[in-house]
Amino acid sequence: MCWRKAMEKAGAIVGWPFDKSESDIEAEAWLIESLVKRVLTELAKTPVGLDTYIVGLDTRLETLTSLLDVRSNGIRVLRLYGMGGVGKTTLAKALCNKIIGHFDCLSFISKVRENSAKDADLVSLQNKIIHDLSSGKSPVYSAGAIKEVLQEKRVLIVLYDVDNISKLEALIGRREWFSE
């Protein structure tokens, strides 16, 4: 019976009408391009993987969500820290999953400390952020490229296990690049 409900829900979704009899190649190309952009946008909002049964996160998530005030236009920086094994990663992933609907795209980079030992590694992480935020555009090898990608977008960037503020600045550039 679950499939029946899923089919009812899918059938109620309004699509884009297209009259094939017109044979307008430009209109068909525009429709296909719009559809691909929409699919890529939705894929960029894919939640971060999380265990199925997690106990005790609800109150912590409510507290963090109210602190972040995701409906406002301001820039928010949240720092989670503590001893290993207390659930920081789980909390960060659960928070991403809860608030991703308020943003145009997501970039979740884990193990920044481990994966940024050399300058070349930082460039690789920068490229991943640019790729995530630009819906798959080819990466450009500079932090300045992030500024171009951020124009008129609400983005959620999660950098996990950052051990040095200079790495944070190298990865996301200047804070003023993120407009309100």
GROMACS .gro file of C-alpha atoms in nm, residues 17-76:
model
   60
   17PRO     CA    1   0.347   2.131  -2.013
   18PHE     CA    2   0.500   2.080  -2.356
   19ASP     CA    3   0.313   2.039  -2.683
   20LYS     CA    4   0.521   1.803  -2.895
   21SER     CA    5   0.323   1.888  -3.208
   22GLU     CA    6   0.483   2.232  -3.224
   23SER     CA    7   0.824   2.080  -3.302
   24ASP     CA    8   0.997   2.394  -3.181
   25ILE     CA    9   1.352   2.280  -3.122
   26GLU     CA   10   1.440   2.586  -2.912
   27ALA     CA   11   1.141   2.535  -2.682
   28GLU     CA   12   1.226   2.168  -2.640
   29ALA     CA   13   1.591   2.250  -2.565
   30TRP     CA   14   1.483   2.513  -2.310
   31LEU     CA   15   1.253   2.261  -2.140
   32ILE     CA   16   1.524   1.997  -2.121
   33GLU     CA   17   1.777   2.249  -1.987
   34SER     CA   18   1.527   2.368  -1.723
   35LEU     CA   19   1.456   2.012  -1.619
   36VAL     CA   20   1.826   1.926  -1.587
   37LYS     CA   21   1.890   2.241  -1.378
   38ARG     CA   22   1.599   2.153  -1.151
   39VAL     CA   23   1.722   1.795  -1.102
   40LEU     CA   24   2.076   1.915  -1.027
   41THR     CA   25   1.940   2.168  -0.776
   42GLU     CA   26   1.739   1.900  -0.599
   43LEU     CA   27   2.035   1.660  -0.597
   44ALA     CA   28   2.249   1.931  -0.438
   45LYS     CA   29   2.001   1.932  -0.151
   46THR     CA   30   2.045   1.561  -0.085
   47PRO     CA   31   2.066   1.502   0.290
   48VAL     CA   32   2.387   1.384   0.447
   49GLY     CA   33   2.394   1.014   0.540
   50LEU     CA   34   2.296   0.938   0.898
   51ASP     CA   35   2.224   0.629   1.104
   52THR     CA   36   1.860   0.526   1.119
   53TYR     CA   37   1.802   0.511   1.494
   54ILE     CA   38   1.955   0.798   1.686
   55VAL     CA   39   1.838   0.885   2.035
   56GLY     CA   40   1.852   1.223   2.208
   57LEU     CA   41   1.914   1.457   1.914
   58ASP     CA   42   1.578   1.633   1.895
   59THR     CA   43   1.630   1.884   2.178
   60ARG     CA   44   1.985   1.961   2.065
   61LEU     CA   45   1.866   2.013   1.707
   62GLU     CA   46   1.589   2.248   1.820
   63THR     CA   47   1.840   2.452   2.021
   64LEU     CA   48   2.086   2.477   1.732
   65THR     CA   49   1.812   2.558   1.480
   66SER     CA   50   1.686   2.844   1.695
   67LEU     CA   51   2.043   2.975   1.741
   68LEU     CA   52   2.108   2.969   1.368
   69ASP     CA   53   1.776   3.135   1.276
   70VAL     CA   54   1.797   3.000   0.919
   71ARG     CA   55   1.508   3.215   0.799
   72SER     CA   56   1.708   3.535   0.848
   73ASN     CA   57   1.942   3.670   0.583
   74GLY     CA   58   2.249   3.707   0.801
   75ILE     CA   59   2.568   3.506   0.791
   76ARG     CA   60   2.598   3.242   1.062
   0.00000   0.00000   0.00000
